[in-house]
PDB file of C-alpha atoms in Angstrom:
ATOM      1  CA  MET A 713      -0.009  -0.004  -0.013  1.00 41.00           C
ATOM      2  CA  THR A 714       1.273   3.440  -0.867  1.00 40.00           C
ATOM      3  CA  THR A 715       0.539   6.639   0.926  1.00 41.00           C
ATOM      4  CA  ASP A 716      -1.569   7.626  -2.085  1.00 42.00           C
ATOM      5  CA  ASP A 717      -4.088   4.925  -1.003  1.00 40.00           C
ATOM      6  CA  ARG A 718      -4.618   6.559   2.349  1.00 42.00           C
ATOM      7  CA  THR A 719      -6.150   9.872   3.371  1.00 43.00           C
ATOM      8  CA  THR A 720      -3.549  12.413   4.361  1.00 44.00           C
ATOM      9  CA  ALA A 721      -4.464  14.797   7.122  1.00 47.00           C
ATOM     10  CA  THR A 722      -2.554  17.844   8.206  1.00 43.00           C
ATOM     11  CA  THR A 723      -3.832  18.315  11.739  1.00 42.00           C
ATOM     12  CA  PRO A 724      -4.359  15.784  14.513  1.00 43.00           C
ATOM     13  CA  THR A 725      -7.805  16.130  16.009  1.00 45.00           C
ATOM     14  CA  ARG A 726      -7.731  14.869  19.595  1.00 49.00           C
ATOM     15  CA  GLN A 727      -5.147  16.393  21.876  1.00 58.00           C
ATOM     16  CA  PRO A 728      -3.965  19.989  22.005  1.00 57.00           C
ATOM     17  CA  GLY A 729      -0.209  20.229  21.605  1.00 91.00           C
ATOM     18  CA  ILE A 730       0.071  16.720  20.115  1.00 94.00           C
ATOM     19  CA  ARG A 731       1.063  18.108  16.749  1.00 95.00           C
ATOM     20  CA  THR A 732       4.179  19.687  18.338  1.00 95.00           C
ATOM     21  CA  GLN A 733       4.999  16.493  20.165  1.00 97.00           C
ATOM     22  CA  LEU A 734       4.634  14.378  17.013  1.00 98.00           C
ATOM     23  CA  ARG A 735       6.788  16.922  15.103  1.00 97.00           C
ATOM     24  CA  ALA A 736       9.474  16.577  17.798  1.00 97.00           C
ATOM     25  CA  ILE A 737       9.464  12.752  17.391  1.00 98.00           C
ATOM     26  CA  VAL A 738       9.577  12.911  13.582  1.00 98.00           C
ATOM     27  CA  ASP A 739      12.423  15.469  13.659  1.00 98.00           C
ATOM     28  CA  ALA A 740      14.357  13.457  16.266  1.00 98.00           C
ATOM     29  CA  ALA A 741      14.142  10.310  14.076  1.00 98.00           C
ATOM     30  CA  ARG A 742      15.297  12.204  11.005  1.00 97.00           C
ATOM     31  CA  GLU A 743      18.159  13.831  12.957  1.00 97.00           C
ATOM     32  CA  ARG A 744      19.583  10.292  13.420  1.00 97.00           C
ATOM     33  CA  ARG A 745      19.012   9.422   9.784  1.00 97.00           C
ATOM     34  CA  ALA A 746      15.926   7.238  10.185  1.00 97.00           C
ATOM     35  CA  GLU A 747      14.202   6.696   6.830  1.00 97.00           C
ATOM     36  CA  ASP A 748      10.604   6.673   5.637  1.00 97.00           C
ATOM     37  CA  VAL A 749       9.240   8.315   8.814  1.00 98.00           C
ATOM     38  CA  ILE A 750       5.419   8.272   8.829  1.00 97.00           C
ATOM     39  CA  VAL A 751       2.742   9.192  11.360  1.00 98.00           C
ATOM     40  CA  LEU A 752      -0.557   7.363  11.474  1.00 98.00           C
ATOM     41  CA  ASP A 753      -3.558   8.975  13.186  1.00 97.00           C
ATOM     42  CA  LEU A 754      -5.454   6.034  14.728  1.00 97.00           C
ATOM     43  CA  THR A 755      -8.019   8.117  16.604  1.00 95.00           C
ATOM     44  CA  ASP A 756     -10.859   7.148  14.234  1.00 95.00           C
ATOM     45  CA  VAL A 757      -9.910   3.447  13.888  1.00 96.00           C
ATOM     46  CA  SER A 758      -8.831   2.419  17.422  1.00 93.00           C
ATOM     47  CA  SER A 759     -10.379   2.787  20.803  1.00 92.00           C
ATOM     48  CA  THR A 760      -7.075   2.382  22.676  1.00 92.00           C
ATOM     49  CA  LEU A 761      -4.370   3.935  20.441  1.00 93.00           C
ATOM     50  CA  ASP A 762      -4.029   7.503  19.163  1.00 96.00           C
ATOM     51  CA  TYR A 763      -0.847   7.789  17.010  1.00 98.00           C
ATOM     52  CA  PHE A 764       1.819   5.493  15.552  1.00 98.00           C
ATOM     53  CA  VAL A 765       5.142   6.876  14.367  1.00 98.00           C
ATOM     54  CA  ILE A 766       6.919   4.326  12.169  1.00 98.00           C
ATOM     55  CA  CYS A 767      10.441   4.670  10.865  1.00 98.00           C
ATOM     56  CA  THR A 768      13.178   2.504   9.369  1.00 98.00           C
ATOM     57  CA  ALA A 769      16.719   2.263  10.793  1.00 96.00           C
ATOM     58  CA  THR A 770      19.583  -0.180  10.376  1.00 89.00           C
ATOM     59  CA  ALA A 771      20.100  -2.665  13.134  1.00 79.00           C
ATOM     60  CA  GLY A 772      22.289  -2.075  16.198  1.00 83.00           C
ATOM     61  CA  LEU A 773      23.861   1.316  16.684  1.00 89.00           C
ATOM     62  CA  GLN A 774      21.492   3.363  14.495  1.00 93.00           C
ATOM     63  CA  LEU A 775      18.424   1.741  15.956  1.00 93.00           C
ATOM     64  CA  ASN A 776      19.593   2.685  19.444  1.00 91.00           C
ATOM     65  CA  ALA A 777      20.698   6.186  18.370  1.00 95.00           C
ATOM     66  CA  VAL A 778      17.240   6.860  16.876  1.00 97.00           C
ATOM     67  CA  GLN A 779      15.531   5.520  19.980  1.00 95.00           C
ATOM     68  CA  GLU A 780      17.614   7.618  22.368  1.00 96.00           C
ATOM     69  CA  ASN A 781      17.107  10.837  20.393  1.00 98.00           C
ATOM     70  CA  ILE A 782      13.389  10.288  20.177  1.00 98.00           C
ATOM     71  CA  ARG A 783      13.134   9.563  23.878  1.00 97.00           C
ATOM     72  CA  VAL A 784      14.983  12.814  24.781  1.00 97.00           C
ATOM     73  CA  LYS A 785      13.171  15.107  22.264  1.00 97.00           C
ATOM     74  CA  ALA A 786       9.739  13.672  23.019  1.00 97.00           C
ATOM     75  CA  MET A 787      10.114  14.183  26.767  1.00 95.00           C
ATOM     76  CA  GLU A 788      11.395  17.736  26.127  1.00 96.00           C
ATOM     77  CA  ALA A 789       8.142  18.262  24.137  1.00 96.00           C
ATOM     78  CA  GLY A 790       6.047  17.179  27.095  1.00 94.00           C
ATOM     79  CA  LEU A 791       5.429  13.506  26.526  1.00 95.00           C
ATOM     80  CA  PRO A 792       5.822  11.131  29.534  1.00 95.00           C
ATOM     81  CA  ARG A 793       8.839   8.809  29.928  1.00 95.00           C
ATOM     82  CA  PRO A 794       8.246   5.953  27.473  1.00 96.00           C
ATOM     83  CA  SER A 795       8.093   2.300  28.214  1.00 94.00           C
ATOM     84  CA  VAL A 796      10.435   0.336  25.853  1.00 91.00           C
ATOM     85  CA  GLU A 797       9.667  -2.983  24.285  1.00 89.00           C
ATOM     86  CA  GLY A 798      12.693  -4.766  22.995  1.00 78.00           C
ATOM     87  CA  PRO A 799      15.347  -3.886  22.239  1.00 67.00           C
ATOM     88  CA  SER A 800      15.945  -6.347  19.498  1.00 82.00           C
ATOM     89  CA  GLU A 801      18.109  -6.120  16.428  1.00 86.00           C
ATOM     90  CA  ARG A 802      15.029  -5.673  14.222  1.00 92.00           C
ATOM     91  CA  TRP A 803      12.272  -3.728  16.047  1.00 93.00           C
ATOM     92  CA  LEU A 804      12.159  -1.423  19.020  1.00 94.00           C
ATOM     93  CA  LEU A 805       8.930   0.076  20.374  1.00 95.00           C
ATOM     94  CA  LEU A 806       8.558   3.221  22.532  1.00 97.00           C
ATOM     95  CA  ALA A 807       5.142   3.731  24.157  1.00 97.00           C
ATOM     96  CA  PHE A 808       4.540   7.287  25.433  1.00 96.00           C
ATOM     97  CA  GLY A 809       1.446   6.579  27.592  1.00 87.00           C
ATOM     98  CA  GLY A 810      -1.586   5.650  25.560  1.00 79.00           C
ATOM     99  CA  SER A 811      -1.239   8.466  23.087  1.00 90.00           C
ATOM    100  CA  VAL A 812       1.893   7.843  20.971  1.00 97.00           C
ATOM    101  CA  VAL A 813       3.670   4.598  20.072  1.00 97.00           C
ATOM    102  CA  VAL A 814       6.875   4.783  18.062  1.00 98.00           C
ATOM    103  CA  HIS A 815       8.071   1.775  16.052  1.00 97.00           C
ATOM    104  CA  ILE A 816      11.694   1.816  14.950  1.00 97.00           C
ATOM    105  CA  MET A 817      12.226  -1.109  12.620  1.00 97.00           C
ATOM    106  CA  THR A 818      14.766  -2.514  10.248  1.00 96.00           C
ATOM    107  CA  LYS A 819      13.712  -2.538   6.593  1.00 96.00           C
ATOM    108  CA  ASP A 820      13.133  -6.335   6.667  1.00 95.00           C
ATOM    109  CA  ALA A 821      11.019  -6.156   9.839  1.00 95.00           C
ATOM    110  CA  ARG A 822       9.010  -3.249   8.484  1.00 97.00           C
ATOM    111  CA  GLU A 823       8.247  -5.123   5.281  1.00 97.00           C
ATOM    112  CA  TYR A 824       7.435  -8.346   7.114  1.00 96.00           C
ATOM    113  CA  TYR A 825       5.075  -6.901   9.728  1.00 96.00           C
ATOM    114  CA  ASP A 826       3.554  -4.274   7.401  1.00 97.00           C
ATOM    115  CA  LEU A 827       2.046  -2.058  10.091  1.00 97.00           C
ATOM    116  CA  GLU A 828       1.003   0.460   7.456  1.00 97.00           C
ATOM    117  CA  GLY A 829      -1.014  -2.279   5.721  1.00 97.00           C
ATOM    118  CA  LEU A 830      -2.515  -3.546   9.010  1.00 96.00           C
ATOM    119  CA  TRP A 831      -3.580   0.028   9.860  1.00 97.00           C
ATOM    120  CA  SER A 832      -4.552   1.040   6.319  1.00 96.00           C
ATOM    121  CA  ASP A 833      -7.769   2.665   7.533  1.00 97.00           C
ATOM    122  CA  ALA A 834      -5.749   5.183   9.591  1.00 97.00           C
ATOM    123  CA  ARG A 835      -5.021   8.623   8.269  1.00 97.00           C
ATOM    124  CA  THR A 836      -1.406   9.525   7.435  1.00 97.00           C
ATOM    125  CA  LEU A 837      -0.361  12.853   8.928  1.00 97.00           C
ATOM    126  CA  ASP A 838       1.970  15.028   6.867  1.00 94.00           C
ATOM    127  CA  PHE A 839       5.223  16.214   8.530  1.00 95.00           C
ATOM    128  CA  PRO A 840       7.313  17.501   5.612  1.00 91.00           C
ATOM    129  CA  GLU A 841      11.032  17.915   6.113  1.00 86.00           C
ATOM    130  CA  PRO A 842      11.943  21.567   6.894  1.00 76.00           C
ATOM    131  CA  GLU A 843      13.650  23.373   4.049  1.00 73.00           C
ATOM    132  CA  HIS A 844      17.099  24.687   4.909  1.00 63.00           C
TER     133      HIS A 844
END
């Protein structure tokens, strides 16, 4: 499934300030060279989850660097200390309360688990890279 198959939204609807927090997570992932960073708005398709941030990193050092930078920048933006599932060499999950779950995955794991496909009814939020 491509992003063209999903509705793209520009503004999250549920929590005030969440747009800034999601932007901090997206920027933190990109700062550590994570690829294909997307944000899914699950508020209309899940009763327990609000947002997924999904990104691709290589195993090992980059996966940990992305995770650490996201953790720091998200907490600076006001999100609670995350719980961490993993770490593994393929997939690391950061859960910031019930509102935001970050999936940092290797390319193989991302293709295999296909979270974007599983949550294809969710809206994709647009966080373009800033122009320098």
